[in-house]
């Protein structure tokens, strides 16, 4: 199974792009962004930021609209679950991981790390 966890990918392969001021994502909130052709949702969970792909790998459900249960997001379409830290599919019917992207804060702005070889 192909992995898409860019959080742990070699950082020389990652390019960071500015996406929003940190003030746009208060604690407990989420932000939807499109980086290139990548739909991404960024969660602020207790002051930590996690970015994952917004489209469920099971059947293209709007994953970013799902409820959070701890470190997991539950797909609103069929209840598949993913770990927001790694993108790992952890609950059926989802079996294929989603991308997880590293997030940095620089100068009050969130920066999202995406792979260079797009
Ligand atoms: S589309 Fe997400 S679990 Fe089916």
Short mmCIF file of N, CA, C and O and ligand atoms in Angstrom, two decimals:
data_model
loop_
_atom_site.label_atom_id
_atom_site.label_comp_id
_atom_site.label_asym_id
_atom_site.label_seq_id
_atom_site.Cartn_x
_atom_site.Cartn_y
_atom_site.Cartn_z
N UNK A 1 0.85 -1.20 0.00
CA UNK A 1 0.00 0.00 0.00
C UNK A 1 0.88 1.25 0.00
O UNK A 1 1.80 1.37 0.79
N UNK A 2 0.56 2.18 -0.92
CA UNK A 2 1.37 3.40 -1.01
C UNK A 2 1.07 4.29 0.20
O UNK A 2 -0.07 4.48 0.58
N UNK A 3 2.14 4.82 0.77
CA UNK A 3 1.96 5.71 1.93
C UNK A 3 1.98 7.16 1.47
O UNK A 3 2.70 7.53 0.56
N UNK A 4 1.19 7.96 2.15
CA UNK A 4 1.12 9.38 1.80
C UNK A 4 1.41 10.25 3.01
O UNK A 4 0.94 11.36 3.10
N UNK A 5 2.11 9.70 3.97
CA UNK A 5 2.38 10.49 5.16
C UNK A 5 3.60 11.37 4.94
O UNK A 5 4.73 10.94 5.14
N UNK A 6 3.35 12.60 4.52
CA UNK A 6 4.45 13.53 4.24
C UNK A 6 5.00 14.15 5.52
O UNK A 6 6.01 14.84 5.48
N UNK A 7 4.33 13.90 6.64
CA UNK A 7 4.82 14.42 7.92
C UNK A 7 6.18 13.80 8.24
O UNK A 7 7.08 14.46 8.76
N UNK A 8 6.32 12.53 7.90
CA UNK A 8 7.57 11.83 8.22
C UNK A 8 8.46 11.64 6.98
O UNK A 8 9.47 10.96 7.05
N UNK A 9 8.07 12.23 5.86
CA UNK A 9 8.88 12.12 4.64
C UNK A 9 10.17 12.92 4.82
O UNK A 9 10.22 13.86 5.61
N UNK A 10 11.24 12.56 4.08
CA UNK A 10 12.46 13.36 4.14
C UNK A 10 12.15 14.81 3.80
O UNK A 10 11.52 15.10 2.79
N UNK A 11 12.59 15.71 4.66
CA UNK A 11 12.18 17.11 4.53
C UNK A 11 12.74 17.80 3.29
O UNK A 11 12.19 18.80 2.82
N UNK A 12 13.81 17.23 2.69
CA UNK A 12 14.31 17.85 1.46
C UNK A 12 13.33 17.66 0.31
O UNK A 12 13.42 18.34 -0.72
N UNK A 13 12.39 16.73 0.48
CA UNK A 13 11.40 16.49 -0.58
C UNK A 13 10.13 17.30 -0.36
O UNK A 13 9.18 17.17 -1.10
N UNK A 14 10.13 18.12 0.70
CA UNK A 14 8.92 18.86 1.07
C UNK A 14 9.14 20.35 0.85
O UNK A 14 10.18 20.90 1.21
N UNK A 15 8.13 20.95 0.27
CA UNK A 15 8.15 22.41 0.05
C UNK A 15 7.04 23.02 0.90
O UNK A 15 5.89 22.57 0.85
N UNK A 16 7.38 24.04 1.68
CA UNK A 16 6.38 24.66 2.55
C UNK A 16 5.78 25.89 1.87
O UNK A 16 6.50 26.73 1.36
N UNK A 17 4.45 25.94 1.88
CA UNK A 17 3.75 27.07 1.30
C UNK A 17 2.84 27.69 2.35
O UNK A 17 2.22 26.99 3.15
N UNK A 18 2.79 29.02 2.32
CA UNK A 18 1.96 29.76 3.29
C UNK A 18 0.49 29.56 2.94
O UNK A 18 0.09 29.67 1.79
N UNK A 19 -0.33 29.26 3.96
CA UNK A 19 -1.75 29.05 3.65
C UNK A 19 -2.67 30.03 4.36
O UNK A 19 -3.69 30.41 3.80
N UNK A 20 -2.36 30.46 5.58
CA UNK A 20 -3.30 31.34 6.29
C UNK A 20 -2.66 31.85 7.57
O UNK A 20 -1.76 31.20 8.13
N UNK A 21 -3.14 33.00 8.08
CA UNK A 21 -2.70 33.42 9.41
C UNK A 21 -3.21 32.44 10.45
O UNK A 21 -4.32 31.90 10.30
N UNK A 22 -2.43 32.20 11.47
CA UNK A 22 -2.85 31.25 12.51
C UNK A 22 -4.17 31.69 13.15
O UNK A 22 -4.96 30.86 13.60
N UNK A 23 -4.44 33.00 13.14
CA UNK A 23 -5.67 33.50 13.76
C UNK A 23 -6.92 33.01 13.04
O UNK A 23 -8.02 33.06 13.59
N UNK A 24 -6.76 32.49 11.83
CA UNK A 24 -7.92 31.99 11.09
C UNK A 24 -8.36 30.61 11.55
O UNK A 24 -9.41 30.12 11.16
N UNK A 25 -7.52 29.94 12.34
CA UNK A 25 -7.91 28.62 12.83
C UNK A 25 -7.78 28.59 14.36
O UNK A 25 -6.79 28.10 14.90
N UNK A 26 -8.78 29.12 15.06
CA UNK A 26 -8.74 29.03 16.52
C UNK A 26 -8.82 27.58 16.98
O UNK A 26 -9.22 26.70 16.21
N UNK A 27 -8.49 27.38 18.21
CA UNK A 27 -8.53 26.03 18.79
C UNK A 27 -9.92 25.41 18.59
O UNK A 27 -10.94 26.07 18.80
N UNK A 28 -9.92 24.16 18.15
CA UNK A 28 -11.17 23.46 17.94
C UNK A 28 -11.80 23.71 16.58
O UNK A 28 -12.82 23.12 16.25
N UNK A 29 -11.14 24.56 15.76
CA UNK A 29 -11.69 24.88 14.46
C UNK A 29 -10.92 24.15 13.36
O UNK A 29 -9.90 23.51 13.61
N UNK A 30 -11.41 24.32 12.14
CA UNK A 30 -10.75 23.71 10.99
C UNK A 30 -10.81 24.66 9.81
O UNK A 30 -11.66 25.54 9.76
N UNK A 31 -9.90 24.47 8.89
CA UNK A 31 -9.81 25.36 7.73
C UNK A 31 -9.62 24.49 6.49
O UNK A 31 -8.83 23.54 6.49
N UNK A 32 -10.36 24.84 5.45
CA UNK A 32 -10.23 24.13 4.18
C UNK A 32 -9.39 24.97 3.23
O UNK A 32 -9.66 26.16 3.05
N UNK A 33 -8.39 24.35 2.64
CA UNK A 33 -7.56 25.06 1.68
C UNK A 33 -7.32 24.16 0.47
O UNK A 33 -7.44 22.93 0.56
N UNK A 34 -6.98 24.79 -0.62
CA UNK A 34 -6.59 24.05 -1.82
C UNK A 34 -5.16 24.45 -2.12
O UNK A 34 -4.87 25.64 -2.30
N UNK A 35 -4.27 23.50 -2.15
CA UNK A 35 -2.87 23.80 -2.45
C UNK A 35 -2.53 23.07 -3.74
O UNK A 35 -2.48 21.84 -3.77
N UNK A 36 -2.33 23.85 -4.82
CA UNK A 36 -2.25 23.21 -6.13
C UNK A 36 -3.59 22.57 -6.40
O UNK A 36 -4.63 23.19 -6.27
N UNK A 37 -3.58 21.30 -6.71
CA UNK A 37 -4.85 20.61 -6.92
C UNK A 37 -5.19 19.72 -5.72
O UNK A 37 -5.99 18.81 -5.81
N UNK A 38 -4.58 20.04 -4.57
CA UNK A 38 -4.80 19.20 -3.39
C UNK A 38 -5.78 19.85 -2.42
O UNK A 38 -5.47 20.87 -1.81
N UNK A 39 -6.95 19.26 -2.25
CA UNK A 39 -7.87 19.74 -1.22
C UNK A 39 -7.40 19.24 0.15
O UNK A 39 -7.18 18.05 0.34
N UNK A 40 -7.24 20.19 1.06
CA UNK A 40 -6.66 19.86 2.36
C UNK A 40 -7.53 20.47 3.45
O UNK A 40 -8.09 21.55 3.28
N UNK A 41 -7.66 19.77 4.56
CA UNK A 41 -8.30 20.33 5.74
C UNK A 41 -7.26 20.38 6.85
O UNK A 41 -6.51 19.43 7.05
N UNK A 42 -7.22 21.53 7.52
CA UNK A 42 -6.28 21.72 8.63
C UNK A 42 -7.08 21.83 9.92
O UNK A 42 -8.00 22.65 10.01
N UNK A 43 -6.77 20.99 10.88
CA UNK A 43 -7.44 21.01 12.18
C UNK A 43 -6.54 21.66 13.22
O UNK A 43 -5.34 21.44 13.22
N UNK A 44 -7.16 22.43 14.10
CA UNK A 44 -6.47 22.89 15.31
C UNK A 44 -7.07 22.11 16.47
O UNK A 44 -8.19 22.35 16.91
N UNK A 45 -6.31 21.13 16.94
CA UNK A 45 -6.77 20.28 18.04
C UNK A 45 -5.94 20.62 19.27
O UNK A 45 -4.75 20.32 19.32
N UNK A 46 -6.56 21.30 20.20
CA UNK A 46 -5.89 21.68 21.45
C UNK A 46 -4.58 22.41 21.19
O UNK A 46 -3.57 22.16 21.84
N UNK A 47 -4.61 23.30 20.18
CA UNK A 47 -3.45 24.13 19.91
C UNK A 47 -2.41 23.51 19.01
O UNK A 47 -1.40 24.13 18.70
N UNK A 48 -2.67 22.27 18.55
CA UNK A 48 -1.75 21.63 17.59
C UNK A 48 -2.45 21.53 16.24
O UNK A 48 -3.66 21.27 16.18
N UNK A 49 -1.65 21.71 15.18
CA UNK A 49 -2.23 21.72 13.84
C UNK A 49 -1.94 20.42 13.12
O UNK A 49 -0.82 19.91 13.17
N UNK A 50 -2.98 19.91 12.46
CA UNK A 50 -2.85 18.69 11.68
C UNK A 50 -3.51 18.91 10.33
O UNK A 50 -4.63 19.43 10.27
N UNK A 51 -2.82 18.51 9.26
CA UNK A 51 -3.35 18.71 7.92
C UNK A 51 -3.45 17.37 7.20
O UNK A 51 -2.47 16.60 7.17
N UNK A 52 -4.62 17.11 6.65
CA UNK A 52 -4.83 15.87 5.90
C UNK A 52 -5.61 16.17 4.63
O UNK A 52 -6.22 17.24 4.50
N UNK A 53 -5.61 15.22 3.71
CA UNK A 53 -6.43 15.34 2.52
C UNK A 53 -7.90 15.38 2.90
O UNK A 53 -8.31 14.74 3.88
N UNK A 54 -8.67 16.14 2.13
CA UNK A 54 -10.08 16.38 2.47
C UNK A 54 -11.01 15.35 1.84
O UNK A 54 -12.21 15.42 2.03
N UNK A 55 -10.47 14.43 1.07
CA UNK A 55 -11.33 13.49 0.33
C UNK A 55 -11.08 12.07 0.83
O UNK A 55 -9.96 11.57 0.79
N UNK A 56 -12.14 11.44 1.27
CA UNK A 56 -12.04 10.09 1.80
C UNK A 56 -11.63 9.11 0.70
O UNK A 56 -12.11 9.19 -0.44
N UNK A 57 -10.74 8.19 1.05
CA UNK A 57 -10.27 7.22 0.06
C UNK A 57 -11.29 6.10 -0.18
O UNK A 57 -11.13 5.33 -1.12
N UNK A 58 -12.30 6.02 0.67
CA UNK A 58 -13.28 4.94 0.46
C UNK A 58 -14.19 5.25 -0.72
O UNK A 58 -14.28 4.45 -1.65
N UNK A 59 -14.85 6.40 -0.67
CA UNK A 59 -15.76 6.73 -1.76
C UNK A 59 -15.86 8.24 -1.93
O UNK A 59 -16.95 8.77 -2.17
N UNK A 60 -14.73 8.92 -1.77
CA UNK A 60 -14.65 10.37 -2.01
C UNK A 60 -15.52 11.19 -1.07
O UNK A 60 -15.98 12.28 -1.43
N UNK A 61 -15.80 10.71 0.12
CA UNK A 61 -16.60 11.46 1.08
C UNK A 61 -15.90 12.73 1.52
O UNK A 61 -14.66 12.84 1.44
N UNK A 62 -16.68 13.74 1.97
CA UNK A 62 -16.11 15.02 2.42
C UNK A 62 -15.52 14.89 3.83
O UNK A 62 -16.11 15.30 4.82
N UNK A 63 -14.35 14.31 3.87
CA UNK A 63 -13.76 13.93 5.14
C UNK A 63 -13.59 15.09 6.11
O UNK A 63 -13.78 14.94 7.32
N UNK A 64 -13.27 16.26 5.57
CA UNK A 64 -13.04 17.41 6.43
C UNK A 64 -14.29 17.87 7.16
O UNK A 64 -14.21 18.64 8.12
N UNK A 65 -15.45 17.42 6.72
CA UNK A 65 -16.70 17.76 7.41
C UNK A 65 -17.00 16.78 8.53
O UNK A 65 -17.99 16.93 9.24
N UNK A 66 -16.16 15.77 8.68
CA UNK A 66 -16.42 14.74 9.68
C UNK A 66 -16.16 15.22 11.09
O UNK A 66 -15.50 16.23 11.32
N UNK A 67 -16.71 14.48 12.05
CA UNK A 67 -16.49 14.81 13.45
C UNK A 67 -15.14 14.26 13.90
O UNK A 67 -14.65 13.25 13.38
N UNK A 68 -14.57 14.93 14.87
CA UNK A 68 -13.31 14.48 15.44
C UNK A 68 -13.58 13.64 16.68
O UNK A 68 -14.43 13.99 17.50
N UNK A 69 -12.84 12.56 16.78
CA UNK A 69 -12.87 11.77 18.02
C UNK A 69 -11.43 11.59 18.44
O UNK A 69 -10.72 10.72 17.92
N UNK A 70 -10.99 12.46 19.32
CA UNK A 70 -9.58 12.44 19.70
C UNK A 70 -8.72 12.80 18.50
O UNK A 70 -8.90 13.86 17.90
N UNK A 71 -7.82 11.90 18.13
CA UNK A 71 -6.92 12.13 16.99
C UNK A 71 -7.49 11.56 15.70
O UNK A 71 -6.77 11.45 14.70
N UNK A 72 -8.76 11.16 15.72
CA UNK A 72 -9.36 10.56 14.54
C UNK A 72 -10.45 11.44 13.98
O UNK A 72 -11.17 12.11 14.72
N UNK A 73 -10.57 11.42 12.66
CA UNK A 73 -11.71 12.09 12.02
C UNK A 73 -12.59 10.99 11.42
O UNK A 73 -12.08 10.02 10.83
N UNK A 74 -13.90 11.16 11.62
CA UNK A 74 -14.85 10.15 11.17
C UNK A 74 -15.51 10.63 9.88
O UNK A 74 -16.12 11.71 9.85
N UNK A 75 -15.39 9.87 8.83
CA UNK A 75 -15.98 10.26 7.55
C UNK A 75 -17.50 10.30 7.68
O UNK A 75 -18.11 9.33 8.15
N UNK A 76 -18.11 11.43 7.27
CA UNK A 76 -19.56 11.55 7.43
C UNK A 76 -20.35 10.63 6.50
O UNK A 76 -21.53 10.43 6.71
N UNK A 77 -19.69 10.06 5.50
CA UNK A 77 -20.46 9.28 4.53
C UNK A 77 -20.72 7.85 5.02
O UNK A 77 -21.85 7.40 5.06
N UNK A 78 -19.68 7.11 5.41
CA UNK A 78 -19.91 5.72 5.84
C UNK A 78 -19.20 5.39 7.15
O UNK A 78 -19.11 4.22 7.54
N UNK A 79 -18.65 6.38 7.81
CA UNK A 79 -18.07 6.12 9.12
C UNK A 79 -16.65 5.60 9.14
O UNK A 79 -16.15 5.20 10.19
N UNK A 80 -15.98 5.60 8.00
CA UNK A 80 -14.56 5.26 8.01
C UNK A 80 -13.79 6.26 8.86
O UNK A 80 -14.22 7.41 9.00
N UNK A 81 -12.69 5.84 9.46
CA UNK A 81 -11.94 6.75 10.33
C UNK A 81 -10.47 6.79 9.92
O UNK A 81 -9.90 5.80 9.47
N UNK A 82 -9.89 7.99 10.12
CA UNK A 82 -8.48 8.21 9.79
C UNK A 82 -7.80 8.93 10.95
O UNK A 82 -8.39 9.79 11.60
N UNK A 83 -6.55 8.59 11.16
CA UNK A 83 -5.72 9.27 12.15
C UNK A 83 -5.25 10.59 11.53
O UNK A 83 -4.57 10.57 10.50
N UNK A 84 -5.60 11.72 12.14
CA UNK A 84 -5.25 13.02 11.55
C UNK A 84 -3.74 13.29 11.62
O UNK A 84 -3.23 14.16 10.94
N UNK A 85 -3.02 12.55 12.47
CA UNK A 85 -1.58 12.77 12.61
C UNK A 85 -0.80 12.12 11.48
O UNK A 85 0.27 12.59 11.10
N UNK A 86 -1.34 11.01 10.96
CA UNK A 86 -0.58 10.21 9.99
C UNK A 86 -1.34 9.97 8.69
O UNK A 86 -0.73 9.53 7.71
N UNK A 87 -2.63 10.21 8.67
CA UNK A 87 -3.45 9.89 7.51
C UNK A 87 -3.85 8.42 7.43
O UNK A 87 -4.51 8.00 6.49
N UNK A 88 -3.46 7.66 8.42
CA UNK A 88 -3.70 6.21 8.37
C UNK A 88 -5.19 5.89 8.50
O UNK A 88 -5.89 6.44 9.35
N UNK A 89 -5.66 5.00 7.63
CA UNK A 89 -7.04 4.50 7.73
C UNK A 89 -7.10 3.53 8.90
O UNK A 89 -6.34 2.56 8.95
N UNK A 90 -7.97 3.80 9.86
CA UNK A 90 -7.99 2.99 11.09
C UNK A 90 -9.34 2.34 11.35
O UNK A 90 -9.50 1.64 12.34
N UNK A 91 -10.31 2.60 10.48
CA UNK A 91 -11.63 1.99 10.72
C UNK A 91 -12.30 1.70 9.38
O UNK A 91 -12.34 2.57 8.51
N UNK A 92 -12.83 0.51 9.24
CA UNK A 92 -13.59 0.15 8.05
C UNK A 92 -14.77 1.10 7.88
O UNK A 92 -15.30 1.57 8.88
N UNK A 93 -15.25 1.33 6.67
CA UNK A 93 -14.81 0.68 5.43
C UNK A 93 -13.58 1.32 4.79
O UNK A 93 -13.22 0.93 3.69
N UNK A 94 -12.95 2.29 5.44
CA UNK A 94 -11.76 2.91 4.85
C UNK A 94 -10.55 2.00 5.08
O UNK A 94 -10.30 1.56 6.21
N UNK A 95 -9.85 1.70 4.01
CA UNK A 95 -8.66 0.86 4.13
C UNK A 95 -7.41 1.51 3.53
O UNK A 95 -6.30 1.08 3.81
N UNK A 96 -7.61 2.52 2.70
CA UNK A 96 -6.47 3.19 2.06
C UNK A 96 -6.20 4.51 2.78
O UNK A 96 -7.13 5.30 3.01
N UNK A 97 -4.95 4.74 3.15
CA UNK A 97 -4.58 5.95 3.87
C UNK A 97 -4.84 7.20 3.02
O UNK A 97 -4.84 7.15 1.79
N UNK A 98 -5.02 8.33 3.71
CA UNK A 98 -5.11 9.63 3.04
C UNK A 98 -3.79 10.38 3.27
O UNK A 98 -3.05 10.03 4.19
N UNK A 99 -3.52 11.40 2.47
CA UNK A 99 -2.28 12.15 2.71
C UNK A 99 -2.32 12.91 4.03
O UNK A 99 -3.37 13.40 4.44
N UNK A 100 -1.21 12.96 4.70
CA UNK A 100 -1.03 13.80 5.89
C UNK A 100 0.14 14.73 5.60
O UNK A 100 1.17 14.28 5.08
N UNK A 101 -0.03 16.01 5.91
CA UNK A 101 0.98 17.01 5.55
C UNK A 101 1.53 17.68 6.81
O UNK A 101 0.78 17.97 7.74
N UNK A 102 2.82 17.97 6.81
CA UNK A 102 3.38 18.69 7.96
C UNK A 102 2.93 20.15 7.95
O UNK A 102 2.71 20.73 6.88
N UNK A 103 2.78 20.71 9.14
CA UNK A 103 2.38 22.11 9.29
C UNK A 103 3.42 22.83 10.14
O UNK A 103 3.85 22.31 11.17
N UNK A 104 3.81 24.00 9.70
CA UNK A 104 4.75 24.85 10.47
C UNK A 104 4.11 26.21 10.66
O UNK A 104 3.29 26.65 9.86
N UNK A 105 4.57 26.88 11.71
CA UNK A 105 4.15 28.27 11.91
C UNK A 105 5.37 29.15 11.74
O UNK A 105 6.41 28.92 12.38
N UNK A 106 5.25 30.14 10.86
CA UNK A 106 6.33 31.10 10.66
C UNK A 106 5.73 32.48 10.56
O UNK A 106 4.87 32.74 9.72
N UNK A 107 6.19 33.37 11.42
CA UNK A 107 5.73 34.75 11.37
C UNK A 107 4.23 34.90 11.51
O UNK A 107 3.63 35.77 10.90
N UNK A 108 3.62 34.02 12.30
CA UNK A 108 2.19 34.11 12.52
C UNK A 108 1.34 33.49 11.43
O UNK A 108 0.12 33.59 11.45
N UNK A 109 2.01 32.81 10.48
CA UNK A 109 1.28 32.17 9.40
C UNK A 109 1.51 30.66 9.42
O UNK A 109 2.60 30.19 9.74
N UNK A 110 0.46 29.95 9.05
CA UNK A 110 0.58 28.51 8.90
C UNK A 110 1.19 28.21 7.53
O UNK A 110 0.80 28.82 6.52
N UNK A 111 2.12 27.28 7.52
CA UNK A 111 2.72 26.83 6.28
C UNK A 111 2.50 25.33 6.16
O UNK A 111 2.70 24.59 7.13
N UNK A 112 2.09 24.93 4.98
CA UNK A 112 1.78 23.53 4.74
C UNK A 112 2.90 22.91 3.90
O UNK A 112 3.33 23.49 2.90
N UNK A 113 3.34 21.75 4.30
CA UNK A 113 4.40 21.06 3.57
C UNK A 113 3.82 20.08 2.56
O UNK A 113 3.08 19.18 2.92
N UNK A 114 4.15 20.32 1.29
CA UNK A 114 3.67 19.43 0.24
C UNK A 114 4.86 18.86 -0.51
O UNK A 114 5.93 19.47 -0.55
N UNK A 115 4.69 17.69 -1.11
CA UNK A 115 5.83 17.08 -1.81
C UNK A 115 6.23 17.88 -3.04
O UNK A 115 5.38 18.43 -3.75
N UNK A 116 7.54 17.97 -3.29
CA UNK A 116 8.04 18.73 -4.43
C UNK A 116 7.72 18.06 -5.75
O UNK A 116 7.54 18.71 -6.77
N UNK A 117 7.69 16.72 -5.74
CA UNK A 117 7.54 15.97 -7.00
C UNK A 117 6.06 15.80 -7.34
O UNK A 117 5.57 14.69 -7.47
N UNK A 118 5.35 16.87 -7.45
CA UNK A 118 3.92 16.77 -7.75
C UNK A 118 3.69 16.56 -9.23
O UNK A 118 4.38 17.09 -10.04
S1 LIG B 1 -16.67 7.75 1.68
FE1 LIG B 1 -15.67 7.86 3.60
S2 LIG B 1 -16.15 6.00 4.58
FE2 LIG B 1 -17.13 5.86 2.66
#
